[in-house]
XYZ file of N, CA and C in Angstrom:
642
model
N 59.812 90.914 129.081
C 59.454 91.728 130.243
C 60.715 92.243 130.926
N 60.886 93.327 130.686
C 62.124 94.258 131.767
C 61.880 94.070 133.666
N 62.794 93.901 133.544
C 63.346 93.992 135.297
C 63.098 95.130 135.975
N 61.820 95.198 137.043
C 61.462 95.808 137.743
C 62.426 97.071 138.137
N 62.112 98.213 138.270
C 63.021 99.303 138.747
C 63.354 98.998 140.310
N 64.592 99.260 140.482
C 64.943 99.531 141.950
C 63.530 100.493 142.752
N 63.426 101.928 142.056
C 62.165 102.086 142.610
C 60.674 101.783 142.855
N 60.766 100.737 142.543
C 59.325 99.768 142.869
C 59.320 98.838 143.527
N 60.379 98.915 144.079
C 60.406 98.064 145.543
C 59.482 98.585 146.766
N 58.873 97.153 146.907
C 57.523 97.445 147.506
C 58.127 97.955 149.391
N 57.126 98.948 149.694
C 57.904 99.724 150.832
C 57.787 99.301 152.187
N 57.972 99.418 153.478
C 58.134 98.609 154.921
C 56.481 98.994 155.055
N 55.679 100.068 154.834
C 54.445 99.895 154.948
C 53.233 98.915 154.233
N 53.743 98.365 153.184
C 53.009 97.442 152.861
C 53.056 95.904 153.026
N 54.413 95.738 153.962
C 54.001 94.628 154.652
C 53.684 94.850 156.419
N 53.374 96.263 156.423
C 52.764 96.118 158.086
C 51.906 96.456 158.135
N 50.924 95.409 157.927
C 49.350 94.923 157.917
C 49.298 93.620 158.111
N 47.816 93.138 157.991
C 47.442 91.765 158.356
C 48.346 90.455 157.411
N 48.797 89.575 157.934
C 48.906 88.956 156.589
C 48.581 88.590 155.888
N 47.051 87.851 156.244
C 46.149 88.075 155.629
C 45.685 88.664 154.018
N 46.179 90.092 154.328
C 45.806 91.355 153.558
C 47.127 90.665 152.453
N 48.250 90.843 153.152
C 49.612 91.069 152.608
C 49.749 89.713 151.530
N 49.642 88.565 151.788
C 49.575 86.868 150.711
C 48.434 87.687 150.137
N 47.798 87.727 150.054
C 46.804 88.271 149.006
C 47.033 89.014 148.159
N 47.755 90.228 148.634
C 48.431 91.379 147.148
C 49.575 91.099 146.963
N 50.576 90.119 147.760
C 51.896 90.020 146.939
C 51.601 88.584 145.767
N 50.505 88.439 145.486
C 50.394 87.764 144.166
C 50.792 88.656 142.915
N 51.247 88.247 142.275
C 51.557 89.202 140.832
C 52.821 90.236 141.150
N 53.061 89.984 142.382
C 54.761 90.882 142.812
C 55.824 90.387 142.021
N 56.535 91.014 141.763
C 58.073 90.291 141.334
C 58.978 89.737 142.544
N 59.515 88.423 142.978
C 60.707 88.388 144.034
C 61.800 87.973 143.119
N 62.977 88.665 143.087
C 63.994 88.650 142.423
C 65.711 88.949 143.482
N 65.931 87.770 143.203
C 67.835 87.543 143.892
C 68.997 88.020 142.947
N 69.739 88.911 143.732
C 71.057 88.684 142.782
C 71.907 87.926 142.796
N 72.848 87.508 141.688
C 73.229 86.367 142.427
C 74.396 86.871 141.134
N 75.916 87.129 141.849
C 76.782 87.071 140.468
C 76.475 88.331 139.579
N 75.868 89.316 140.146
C 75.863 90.484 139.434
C 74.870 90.542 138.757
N 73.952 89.274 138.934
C 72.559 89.588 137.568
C 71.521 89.517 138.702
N 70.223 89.624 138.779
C 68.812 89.928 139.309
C 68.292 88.592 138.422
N 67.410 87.378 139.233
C 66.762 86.562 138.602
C 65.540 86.823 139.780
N 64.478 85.790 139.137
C 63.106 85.466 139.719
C 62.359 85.178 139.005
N 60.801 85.905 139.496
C 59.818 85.740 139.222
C 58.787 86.358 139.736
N 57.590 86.220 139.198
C 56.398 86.681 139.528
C 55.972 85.894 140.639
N 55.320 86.339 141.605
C 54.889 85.767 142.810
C 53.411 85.153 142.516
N 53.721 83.856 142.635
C 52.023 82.982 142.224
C 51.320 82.263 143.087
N 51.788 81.582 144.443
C 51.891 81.148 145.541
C 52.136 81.667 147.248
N 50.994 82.040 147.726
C 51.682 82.477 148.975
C 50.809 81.803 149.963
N 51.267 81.559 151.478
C 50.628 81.297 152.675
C 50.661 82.312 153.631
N 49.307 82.680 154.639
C 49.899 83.140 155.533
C 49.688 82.381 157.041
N 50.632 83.376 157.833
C 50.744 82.348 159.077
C 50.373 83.335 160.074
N 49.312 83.131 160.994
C 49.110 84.306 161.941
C 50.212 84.243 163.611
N 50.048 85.996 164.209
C 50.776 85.781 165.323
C 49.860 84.948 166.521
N 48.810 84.591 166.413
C 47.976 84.204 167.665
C 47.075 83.433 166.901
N 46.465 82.685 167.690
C 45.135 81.632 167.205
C 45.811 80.661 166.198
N 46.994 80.343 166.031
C 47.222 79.864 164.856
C 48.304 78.636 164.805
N 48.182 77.819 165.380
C 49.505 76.753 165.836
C 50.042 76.045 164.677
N 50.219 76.388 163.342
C 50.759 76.065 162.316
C 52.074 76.845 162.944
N 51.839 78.124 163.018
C 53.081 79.305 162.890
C 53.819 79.027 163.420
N 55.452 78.962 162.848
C 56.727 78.679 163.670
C 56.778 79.644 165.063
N 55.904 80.863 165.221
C 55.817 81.997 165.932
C 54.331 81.677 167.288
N 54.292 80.078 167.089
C 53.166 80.107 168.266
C 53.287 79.882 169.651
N 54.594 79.464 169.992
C 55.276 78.997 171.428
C 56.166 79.911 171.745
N 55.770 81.337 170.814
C 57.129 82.659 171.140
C 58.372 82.826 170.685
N 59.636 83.378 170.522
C 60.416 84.139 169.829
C 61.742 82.648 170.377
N 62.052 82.605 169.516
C 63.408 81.753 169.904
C 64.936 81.992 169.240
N 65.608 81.515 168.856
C 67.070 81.484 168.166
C 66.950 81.251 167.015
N 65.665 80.550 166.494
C 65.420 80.212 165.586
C 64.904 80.701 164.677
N 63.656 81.628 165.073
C 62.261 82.205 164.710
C 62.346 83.765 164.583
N 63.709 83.805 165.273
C 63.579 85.096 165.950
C 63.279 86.655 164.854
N 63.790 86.314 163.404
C 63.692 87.416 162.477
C 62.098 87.301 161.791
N 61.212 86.248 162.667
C 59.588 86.045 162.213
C 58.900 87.444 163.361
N 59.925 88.031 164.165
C 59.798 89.150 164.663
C 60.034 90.298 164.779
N 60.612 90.020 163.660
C 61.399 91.755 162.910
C 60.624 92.593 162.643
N 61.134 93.666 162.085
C 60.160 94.587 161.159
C 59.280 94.458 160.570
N 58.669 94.963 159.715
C 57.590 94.224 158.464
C 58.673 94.877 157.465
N 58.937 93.700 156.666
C 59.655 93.600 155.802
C 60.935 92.704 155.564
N 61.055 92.247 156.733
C 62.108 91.274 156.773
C 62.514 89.933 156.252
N 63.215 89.806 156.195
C 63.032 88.372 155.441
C 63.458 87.252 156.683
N 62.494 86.026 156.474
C 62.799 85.121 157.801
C 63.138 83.911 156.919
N 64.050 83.225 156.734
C 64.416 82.313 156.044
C 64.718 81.058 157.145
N 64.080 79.596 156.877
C 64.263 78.477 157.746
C 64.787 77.331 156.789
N 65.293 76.436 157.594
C 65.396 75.459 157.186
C 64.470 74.189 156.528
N 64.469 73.319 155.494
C 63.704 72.216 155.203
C 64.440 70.960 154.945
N 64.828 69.951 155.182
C 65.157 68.930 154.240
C 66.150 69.409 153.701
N 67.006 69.967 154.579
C 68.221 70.105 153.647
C 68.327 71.123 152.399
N 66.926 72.047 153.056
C 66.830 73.209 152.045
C 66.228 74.368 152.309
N 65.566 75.185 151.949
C 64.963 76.483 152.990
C 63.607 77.132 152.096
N 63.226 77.955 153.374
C 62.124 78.236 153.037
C 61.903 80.033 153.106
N 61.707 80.729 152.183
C 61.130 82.596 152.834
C 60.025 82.804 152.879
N 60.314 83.747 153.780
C 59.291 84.627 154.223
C 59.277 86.029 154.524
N 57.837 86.989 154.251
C 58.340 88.266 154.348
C 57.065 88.247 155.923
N 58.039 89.178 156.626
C 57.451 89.429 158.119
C 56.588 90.429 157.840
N 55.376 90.847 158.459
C 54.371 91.708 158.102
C 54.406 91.601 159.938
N 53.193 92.641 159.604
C 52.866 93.332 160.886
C 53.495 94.387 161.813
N 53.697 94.418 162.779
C 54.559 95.959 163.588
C 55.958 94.403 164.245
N 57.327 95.137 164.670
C 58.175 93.977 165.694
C 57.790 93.509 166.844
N 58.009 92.039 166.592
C 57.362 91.647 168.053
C 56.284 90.824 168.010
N 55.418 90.666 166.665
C 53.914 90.552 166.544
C 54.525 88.971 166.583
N 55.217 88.910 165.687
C 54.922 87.193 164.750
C 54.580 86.252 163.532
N 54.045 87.453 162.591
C 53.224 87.360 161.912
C 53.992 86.960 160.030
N 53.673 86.086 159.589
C 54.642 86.438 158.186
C 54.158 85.725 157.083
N 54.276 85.432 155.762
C 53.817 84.968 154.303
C 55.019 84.010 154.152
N 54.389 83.213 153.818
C 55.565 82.048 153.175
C 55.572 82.173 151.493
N 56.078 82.777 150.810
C 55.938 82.481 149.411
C 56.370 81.376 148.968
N 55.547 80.452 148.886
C 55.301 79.034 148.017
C 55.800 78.531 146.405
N 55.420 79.942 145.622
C 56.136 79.789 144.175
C 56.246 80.566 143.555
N 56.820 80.939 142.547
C 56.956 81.895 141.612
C 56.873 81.503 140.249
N 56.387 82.267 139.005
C 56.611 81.936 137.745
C 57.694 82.510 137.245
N 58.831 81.669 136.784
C 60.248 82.179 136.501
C 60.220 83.118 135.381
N 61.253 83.942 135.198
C 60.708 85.458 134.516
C 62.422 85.787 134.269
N 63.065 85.320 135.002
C 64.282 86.289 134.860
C 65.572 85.335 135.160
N 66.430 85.101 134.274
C 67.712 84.316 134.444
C 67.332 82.955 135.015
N 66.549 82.176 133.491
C 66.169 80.775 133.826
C 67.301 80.211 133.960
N 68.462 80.161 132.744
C 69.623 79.334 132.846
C 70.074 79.123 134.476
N 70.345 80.343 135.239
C 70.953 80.524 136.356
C 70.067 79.335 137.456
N 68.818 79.630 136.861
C 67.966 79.002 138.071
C 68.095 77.170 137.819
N 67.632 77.060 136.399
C 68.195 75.575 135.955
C 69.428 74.911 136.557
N 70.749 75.651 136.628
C 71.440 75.156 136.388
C 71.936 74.797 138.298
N 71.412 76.167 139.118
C 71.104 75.898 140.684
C 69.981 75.261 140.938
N 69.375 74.529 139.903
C 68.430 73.515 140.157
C 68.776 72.060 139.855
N 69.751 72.485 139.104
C 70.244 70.472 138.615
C 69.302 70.081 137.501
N 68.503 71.025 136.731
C 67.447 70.502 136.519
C 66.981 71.659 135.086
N 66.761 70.580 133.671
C 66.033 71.209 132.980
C 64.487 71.638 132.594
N 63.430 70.412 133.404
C 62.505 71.163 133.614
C 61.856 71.976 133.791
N 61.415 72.808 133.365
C 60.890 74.091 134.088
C 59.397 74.165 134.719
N 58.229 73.357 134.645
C 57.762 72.544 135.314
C 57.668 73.123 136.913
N 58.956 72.074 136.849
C 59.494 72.230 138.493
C 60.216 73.024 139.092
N 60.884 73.854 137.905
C 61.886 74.731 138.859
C 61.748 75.631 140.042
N 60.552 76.427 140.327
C 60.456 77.296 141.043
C 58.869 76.770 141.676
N 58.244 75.483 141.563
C 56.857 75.128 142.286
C 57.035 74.346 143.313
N 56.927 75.416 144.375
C 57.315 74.981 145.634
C 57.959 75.988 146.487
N 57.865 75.833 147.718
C 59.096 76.655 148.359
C 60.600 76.390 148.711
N 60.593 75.263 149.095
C 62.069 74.839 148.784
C 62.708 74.998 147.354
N 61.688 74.132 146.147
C 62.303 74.348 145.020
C 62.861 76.160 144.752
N 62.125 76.450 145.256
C 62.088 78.283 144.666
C 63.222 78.438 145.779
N 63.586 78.073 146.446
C 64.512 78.927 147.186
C 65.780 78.369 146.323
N 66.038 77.205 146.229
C 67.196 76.256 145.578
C 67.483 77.422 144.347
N 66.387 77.623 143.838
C 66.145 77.511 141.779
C 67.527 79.094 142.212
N 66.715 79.913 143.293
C 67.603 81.246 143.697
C 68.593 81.461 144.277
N 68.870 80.729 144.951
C 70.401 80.563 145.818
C 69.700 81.019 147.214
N 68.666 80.846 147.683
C 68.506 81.639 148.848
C 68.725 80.537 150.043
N 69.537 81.304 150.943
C 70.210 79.954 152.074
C 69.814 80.815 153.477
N 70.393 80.364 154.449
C 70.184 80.785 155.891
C 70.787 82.494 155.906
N 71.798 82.485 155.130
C 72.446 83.863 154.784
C 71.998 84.772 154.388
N 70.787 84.625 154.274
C 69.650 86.052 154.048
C 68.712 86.413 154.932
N 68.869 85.019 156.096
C 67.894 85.468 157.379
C 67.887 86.800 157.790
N 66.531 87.442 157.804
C 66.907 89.108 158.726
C 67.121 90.219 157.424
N 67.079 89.630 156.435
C 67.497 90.823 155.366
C 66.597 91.642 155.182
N 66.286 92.990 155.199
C 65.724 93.510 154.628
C 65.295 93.663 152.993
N 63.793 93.224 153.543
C 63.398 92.994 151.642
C 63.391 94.860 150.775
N 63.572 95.706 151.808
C 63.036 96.788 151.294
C 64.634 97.675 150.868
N 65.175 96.953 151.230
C 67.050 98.109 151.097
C 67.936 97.478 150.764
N 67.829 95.782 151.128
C 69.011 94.863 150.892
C 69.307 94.443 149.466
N 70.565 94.664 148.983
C 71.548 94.496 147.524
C 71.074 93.433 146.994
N 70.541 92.276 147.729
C 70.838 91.276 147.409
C 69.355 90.137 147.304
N 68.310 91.004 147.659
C 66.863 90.251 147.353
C 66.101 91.453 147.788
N 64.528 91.278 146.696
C 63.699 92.166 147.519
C 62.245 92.071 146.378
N 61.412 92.424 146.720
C 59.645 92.007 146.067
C 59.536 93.099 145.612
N 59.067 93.353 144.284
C 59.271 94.895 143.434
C 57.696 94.583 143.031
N 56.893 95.997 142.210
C 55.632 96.105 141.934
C 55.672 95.703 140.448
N 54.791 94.813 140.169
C 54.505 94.595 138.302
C 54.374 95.307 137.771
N 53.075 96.135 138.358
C 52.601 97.032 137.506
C 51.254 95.873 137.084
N 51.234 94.812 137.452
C 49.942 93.656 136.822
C 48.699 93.418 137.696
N 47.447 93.206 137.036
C 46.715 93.646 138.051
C 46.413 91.614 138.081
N 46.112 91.132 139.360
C 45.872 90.242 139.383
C 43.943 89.827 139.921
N 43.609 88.783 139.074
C 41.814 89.041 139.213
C 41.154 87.790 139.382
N 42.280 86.848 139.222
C 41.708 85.047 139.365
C 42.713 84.495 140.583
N 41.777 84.743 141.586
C 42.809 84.305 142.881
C 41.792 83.398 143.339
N 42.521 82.250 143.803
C 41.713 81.122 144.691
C 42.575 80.957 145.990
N 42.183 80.882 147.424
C 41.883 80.898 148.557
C 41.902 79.025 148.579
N 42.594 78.555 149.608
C 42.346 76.879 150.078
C 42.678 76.844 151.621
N 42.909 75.879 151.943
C 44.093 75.527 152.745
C 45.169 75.419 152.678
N 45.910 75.623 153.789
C 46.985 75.581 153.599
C 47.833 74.321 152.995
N 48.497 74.216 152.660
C 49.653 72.596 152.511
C 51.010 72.271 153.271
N 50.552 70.760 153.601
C 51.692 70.357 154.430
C 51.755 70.955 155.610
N 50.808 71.273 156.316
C 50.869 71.687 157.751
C 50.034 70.895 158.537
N 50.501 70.110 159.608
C 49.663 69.409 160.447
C 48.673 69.609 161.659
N 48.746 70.977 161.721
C 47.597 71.628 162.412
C 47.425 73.335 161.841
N 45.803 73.307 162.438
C 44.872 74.416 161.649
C 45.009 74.095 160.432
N 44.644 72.903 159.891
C 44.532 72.420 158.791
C 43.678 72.863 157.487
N 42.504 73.297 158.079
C 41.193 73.975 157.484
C 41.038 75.190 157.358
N 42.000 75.731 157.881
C 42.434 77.424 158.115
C 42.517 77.438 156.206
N 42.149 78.207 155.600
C 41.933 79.100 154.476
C 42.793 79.732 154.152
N 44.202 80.166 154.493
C 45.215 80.947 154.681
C 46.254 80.848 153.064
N 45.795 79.774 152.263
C 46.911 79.977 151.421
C 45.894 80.760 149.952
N 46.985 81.315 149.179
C 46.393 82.135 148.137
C 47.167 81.670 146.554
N 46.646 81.654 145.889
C 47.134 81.149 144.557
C 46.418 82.128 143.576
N 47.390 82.493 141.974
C 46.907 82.736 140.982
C 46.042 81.658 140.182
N 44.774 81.875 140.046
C 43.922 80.720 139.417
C 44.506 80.190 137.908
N 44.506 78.725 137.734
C 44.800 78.437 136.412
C 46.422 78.643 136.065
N 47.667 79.376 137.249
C 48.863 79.532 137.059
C 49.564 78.041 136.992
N 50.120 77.505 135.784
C 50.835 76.407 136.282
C 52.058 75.939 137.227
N 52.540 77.372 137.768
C 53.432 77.117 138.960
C 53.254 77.122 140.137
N 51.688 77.115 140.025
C 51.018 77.129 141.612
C 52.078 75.492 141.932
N 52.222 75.221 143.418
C 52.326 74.145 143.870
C 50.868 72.995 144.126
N 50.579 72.076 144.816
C 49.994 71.320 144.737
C 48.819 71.295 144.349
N 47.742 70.618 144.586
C 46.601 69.929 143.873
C 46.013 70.278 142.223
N 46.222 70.261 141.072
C 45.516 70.972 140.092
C 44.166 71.098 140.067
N 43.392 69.979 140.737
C 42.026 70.201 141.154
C 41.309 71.331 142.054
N 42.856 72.426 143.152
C 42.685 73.231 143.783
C 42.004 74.548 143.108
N 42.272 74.451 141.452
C 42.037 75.134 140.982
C 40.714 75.384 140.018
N 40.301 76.688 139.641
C 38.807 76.890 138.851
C 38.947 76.855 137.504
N 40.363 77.118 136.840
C 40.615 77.029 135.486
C 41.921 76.122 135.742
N 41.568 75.373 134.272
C 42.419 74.346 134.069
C 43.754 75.349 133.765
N 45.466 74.765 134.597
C 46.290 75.898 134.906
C 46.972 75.327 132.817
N 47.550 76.344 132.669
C 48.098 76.202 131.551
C 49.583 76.269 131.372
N 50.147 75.652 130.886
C 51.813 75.711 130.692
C 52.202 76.127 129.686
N 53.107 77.511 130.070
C 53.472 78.427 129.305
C 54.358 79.600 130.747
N 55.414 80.037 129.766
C 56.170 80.938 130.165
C 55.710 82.359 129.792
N 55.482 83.077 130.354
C 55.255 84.548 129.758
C 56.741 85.905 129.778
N 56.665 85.425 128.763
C 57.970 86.549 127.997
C 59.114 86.034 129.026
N 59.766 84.999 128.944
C 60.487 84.627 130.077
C 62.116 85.648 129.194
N 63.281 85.642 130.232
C 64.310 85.892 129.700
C 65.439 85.326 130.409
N 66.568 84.446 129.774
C 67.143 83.376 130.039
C 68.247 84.034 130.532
Protein backbone atom coordinates (compact mmCIF):
# COMPACT_ATOMS: atom_id res chain seq x y z
CA UNK A 1 0.00 0.00 0.00
CA UNK A 2 1.55 3.49 -1.13
CA UNK A 3 1.68 6.45 1.15
CA UNK A 4 -1.16 8.63 1.05
CA UNK A 5 -0.67 11.86 -1.19
CA UNK A 6 0.12 15.09 0.51
CA UNK A 7 -3.17 16.00 -1.25
CA UNK A 8 -5.46 13.92 0.73
CA UNK A 9 -4.93 15.40 3.69
CA UNK A 10 -8.09 15.53 5.27
CA UNK A 11 -9.17 19.43 5.34
CA UNK A 12 -9.98 22.00 8.62
CA UNK A 13 -13.68 21.41 7.51
CA UNK A 14 -13.92 17.98 8.28
CA UNK A 15 -13.00 18.16 11.63
CA UNK A 16 -15.47 21.13 12.38
CA UNK A 17 -18.39 19.14 13.18
CA UNK A 18 -19.70 17.07 15.98
CA UNK A 19 -17.27 14.71 17.28
CA UNK A 20 -19.38 12.52 17.38
CA UNK A 21 -19.71 12.62 13.50
CA UNK A 22 -15.81 13.10 13.27
CA UNK A 23 -14.47 9.35 15.60
CA UNK A 24 -16.81 7.84 13.41
CA UNK A 25 -15.33 8.71 9.83
CA UNK A 26 -11.77 9.04 10.89
CA UNK A 27 -11.91 5.17 11.10
CA UNK A 28 -10.09 3.84 8.02
CA UNK A 29 -8.01 7.40 7.86
CA UNK A 30 -4.36 7.14 7.55
CA UNK A 31 -2.35 9.08 10.72
CA UNK A 32 1.16 9.17 9.64
CA UNK A 33 4.52 11.05 11.47
CA UNK A 34 7.64 11.98 9.96
CA UNK A 35 10.22 11.22 11.69
CA UNK A 36 14.00 11.38 10.06
CA UNK A 37 12.80 12.13 6.66
CA UNK A 38 10.45 9.05 6.24
CA UNK A 39 6.36 9.22 6.90
CA UNK A 40 5.29 6.12 9.19
CA UNK A 41 1.75 5.07 10.66
CA UNK A 42 -1.22 3.67 10.08
CA UNK A 43 -4.69 3.20 9.42
CA UNK A 44 -6.92 4.65 12.03
CA UNK A 45 -8.89 1.67 13.91
CA UNK A 46 -9.66 3.13 17.32
CA UNK A 47 -11.14 6.39 18.22
CA UNK A 48 -13.02 8.18 21.30
CA UNK A 49 -14.91 11.09 21.43
CA UNK A 50 -15.04 13.65 24.14
CA UNK A 51 -17.80 16.31 24.17
CA UNK A 52 -17.55 20.27 24.95
CA UNK A 53 -20.57 20.19 27.54
CA UNK A 54 -22.59 17.43 29.31
CA UNK A 55 -19.60 15.42 29.44
CA UNK A 56 -17.17 15.28 32.59
CA UNK A 57 -14.81 12.68 31.14
CA UNK A 58 -13.43 15.71 28.88
CA UNK A 59 -10.13 17.26 29.91
CA UNK A 60 -12.30 20.46 28.49
CA UNK A 61 -15.12 20.26 31.33
CA UNK A 62 -13.89 22.80 34.11
CA UNK A 63 -12.77 25.24 30.99
CA UNK A 64 -9.58 26.22 29.09
CA UNK A 65 -6.36 26.04 31.14
CA UNK A 66 -2.36 25.88 30.43
CA UNK A 67 -2.88 22.64 29.94
CA UNK A 68 -5.95 21.94 27.75
CA UNK A 69 -5.64 24.93 26.13
CA UNK A 70 -4.93 23.60 22.23
CA UNK A 71 -8.42 21.19 23.12
CA UNK A 72 -9.56 24.82 22.00
CA UNK A 73 -8.03 25.48 18.90
CA UNK A 74 -9.20 25.26 15.55
CA UNK A 75 -10.72 22.10 14.24
CA UNK A 76 -7.87 20.48 13.25
CA UNK A 77 -5.43 20.82 15.76
CA UNK A 78 -3.61 18.55 17.37
CA UNK A 79 -3.92 18.48 21.38
CA UNK A 80 -1.34 16.19 22.69
CA UNK A 81 -1.27 15.33 26.80
CA UNK A 82 0.53 13.67 28.96
CA UNK A 83 0.17 9.79 30.43
CA UNK A 84 2.44 7.78 32.58
CA UNK A 85 5.26 9.06 31.34
CA UNK A 86 3.85 9.05 27.86
CA UNK A 87 1.20 10.89 25.69
CA UNK A 88 -1.80 10.87 24.23
CA UNK A 89 -3.50 12.74 20.54
CA UNK A 90 -6.03 14.25 19.65
CA UNK A 91 -7.64 15.99 16.73
CA UNK A 92 -9.83 19.17 17.95
CA UNK A 93 -13.14 19.31 16.01
CA UNK A 94 -15.69 21.77 16.27
CA UNK A 95 -15.43 25.86 15.72
CA UNK A 96 -12.30 27.66 18.63
CA UNK A 97 -13.33 27.89 21.88
CA UNK A 98 -15.89 24.92 21.83
CA UNK A 99 -13.77 22.08 23.55
CA UNK A 100 -14.53 19.42 21.74
CA UNK A 101 -11.91 16.59 20.37
CA UNK A 102 -11.23 12.55 19.31
CA UNK A 103 -8.70 10.72 21.07
CA UNK A 104 -7.30 8.24 18.55
CA UNK A 105 -6.82 5.07 20.54
CA UNK A 106 -5.02 2.87 17.73
CA UNK A 107 -3.89 2.36 14.54
CA UNK A 108 -3.05 -0.67 12.27
CA UNK A 109 0.67 -0.19 11.42
CA UNK A 110 1.08 0.26 7.61
CA UNK A 111 4.16 2.25 7.20
CA UNK A 112 7.86 2.08 8.64
CA UNK A 113 7.28 -0.87 11.14
CA UNK A 114 11.08 -1.17 11.82
CA UNK A 115 11.04 2.61 12.90
CA UNK A 116 8.02 2.02 15.08
CA UNK A 117 9.52 -1.38 16.66
CA UNK A 118 12.50 -0.12 17.31
CA UNK A 119 10.75 3.42 19.18
CA UNK A 120 8.87 0.77 20.77
CA UNK A 121 11.61 -1.42 22.40
CA UNK A 122 9.62 -3.99 21.10
CA UNK A 123 9.23 -6.79 18.45
CA UNK A 124 5.75 -7.59 18.79
CA UNK A 125 3.54 -6.20 16.64
CA UNK A 126 0.54 -7.23 18.55
CA UNK A 127 1.26 -4.38 20.68
CA UNK A 128 2.91 -1.88 18.90
CA UNK A 129 0.43 0.67 18.04
CA UNK A 130 -2.89 -0.85 20.45
CA UNK A 131 -3.45 1.77 22.51
CA UNK A 132 -2.92 5.38 22.76
CA UNK A 133 0.07 5.77 24.55
CA UNK A 134 1.52 2.73 22.78
CA UNK A 135 0.68 4.54 19.36
CA UNK A 136 2.06 7.66 20.34
CA UNK A 137 5.56 5.94 21.64
CA UNK A 138 5.48 3.37 18.40
CA UNK A 139 5.56 7.38 16.49
CA UNK A 140 7.66 9.61 18.33
CA UNK A 141 4.77 11.82 19.17
CA UNK A 142 5.71 13.96 22.44
CA UNK A 143 4.38 17.30 23.97
CA UNK A 144 6.24 18.94 20.86
CA UNK A 145 3.44 18.58 18.59
CA UNK A 146 0.90 20.17 20.96
CA UNK A 147 -1.12 22.82 18.75
CA UNK A 148 0.12 21.42 15.42
CA UNK A 149 -1.83 21.70 12.77
CA UNK A 150 -3.00 18.32 11.41
CA UNK A 151 -3.96 20.00 8.11
CA UNK A 152 -0.40 22.00 7.00
CA UNK A 153 2.11 20.77 9.57
CA UNK A 154 5.57 18.92 7.97
CA UNK A 155 5.55 16.82 10.52
CA UNK A 156 2.05 14.81 11.24
CA UNK A 157 -1.32 14.85 9.71
CA UNK A 158 -4.64 12.22 8.92
CA UNK A 159 -4.75 11.67 5.04
CA UNK A 160 -7.93 9.90 3.11
CA UNK A 161 -7.60 5.92 2.22
CA UNK A 162 -9.60 5.97 -0.27
CA UNK A 163 -11.24 2.66 2.04
CA UNK A 164 -14.62 2.44 2.69
CA UNK A 165 -15.16 1.29 6.22
CA UNK A 166 -18.67 -0.94 7.02
CA UNK A 167 -18.06 -3.04 10.37
CA UNK A 168 -17.95 -0.39 13.02
CA UNK A 169 -18.91 -1.15 16.65
CA UNK A 170 -19.87 1.72 19.07
CA UNK A 171 -19.13 0.85 23.23
CA UNK A 172 -18.05 2.75 25.91
CA UNK A 173 -15.61 4.46 26.42
CA UNK A 174 -12.22 2.95 28.28
CA UNK A 175 -10.47 3.91 31.26
CA UNK A 176 -12.49 6.86 32.08
CA UNK A 177 -14.00 7.24 35.47
CA UNK A 178 -16.94 9.20 34.75
CA UNK A 179 -19.79 9.18 31.98
CA UNK A 180 -18.87 5.80 31.95
CA UNK A 181 -21.89 4.47 29.86
CA UNK A 182 -21.58 7.27 27.44
CA UNK A 183 -21.27 5.25 23.95
CA UNK A 184 -18.61 7.58 22.63
CA UNK A 185 -15.86 5.18 21.57
CA UNK A 186 -15.77 3.69 17.91
CA UNK A 187 -13.81 0.70 16.66
CA UNK A 188 -13.25 -1.23 13.29
CA UNK A 189 -15.18 -4.58 13.97
CA UNK A 190 -13.02 -7.79 14.11
CA UNK A 191 -9.63 -5.26 13.68
CA UNK A 192 -6.96 -6.85 15.82
CA UNK A 193 -5.47 -3.51 16.84
CA UNK A 194 -8.53 -2.35 18.31
CA UNK A 195 -7.42 -1.80 22.08
CA UNK A 196 -9.32 -3.52 24.84
CA UNK A 197 -11.96 -6.14 25.40
CA UNK A 198 -12.04 -8.82 22.35
CA UNK A 199 -15.47 -9.68 23.52
CA UNK A 200 -16.23 -5.80 22.58
CA UNK A 201 -16.35 -7.11 19.39
CA UNK A 202 -19.06 -8.92 16.66
CA UNK A 203 -16.38 -10.75 14.64
CA UNK A 204 -13.76 -12.65 16.05
CA UNK A 205 -10.69 -9.79 15.35
CA UNK A 206 -8.05 -11.53 13.19
CA UNK A 207 -4.23 -11.12 13.17
CA UNK A 208 -2.77 -10.10 10.19
CA UNK A 209 -0.99 -7.12 8.69
CA UNK A 210 -2.41 -5.78 5.49
CA UNK A 211 0.28 -5.06 2.90
CA UNK A 212 2.37 -3.64 5.72
CA UNK A 213 5.81 -1.87 4.55
CA UNK A 214 8.84 -1.98 6.85
Amino acid sequence: MKIPSPQNRLPHSFYDRDPVQVARELLGMSLLRKTRGKWIGGQIVETEAYLAKGDPASHSTRGKTAGNASMFGPPGTLYVYPIHAKYCLNAVTQSPGVGSAVLIRAIEPRWGLAVMQRQRAIDDLSRLTRGPAMLCQALGVDHSLDASDLVHSSSVGIFQSGQTVSRVCRTARIGVTKAQKRKLRFFIDGNWYVSGRRQDHRTRPTRAINNPIG
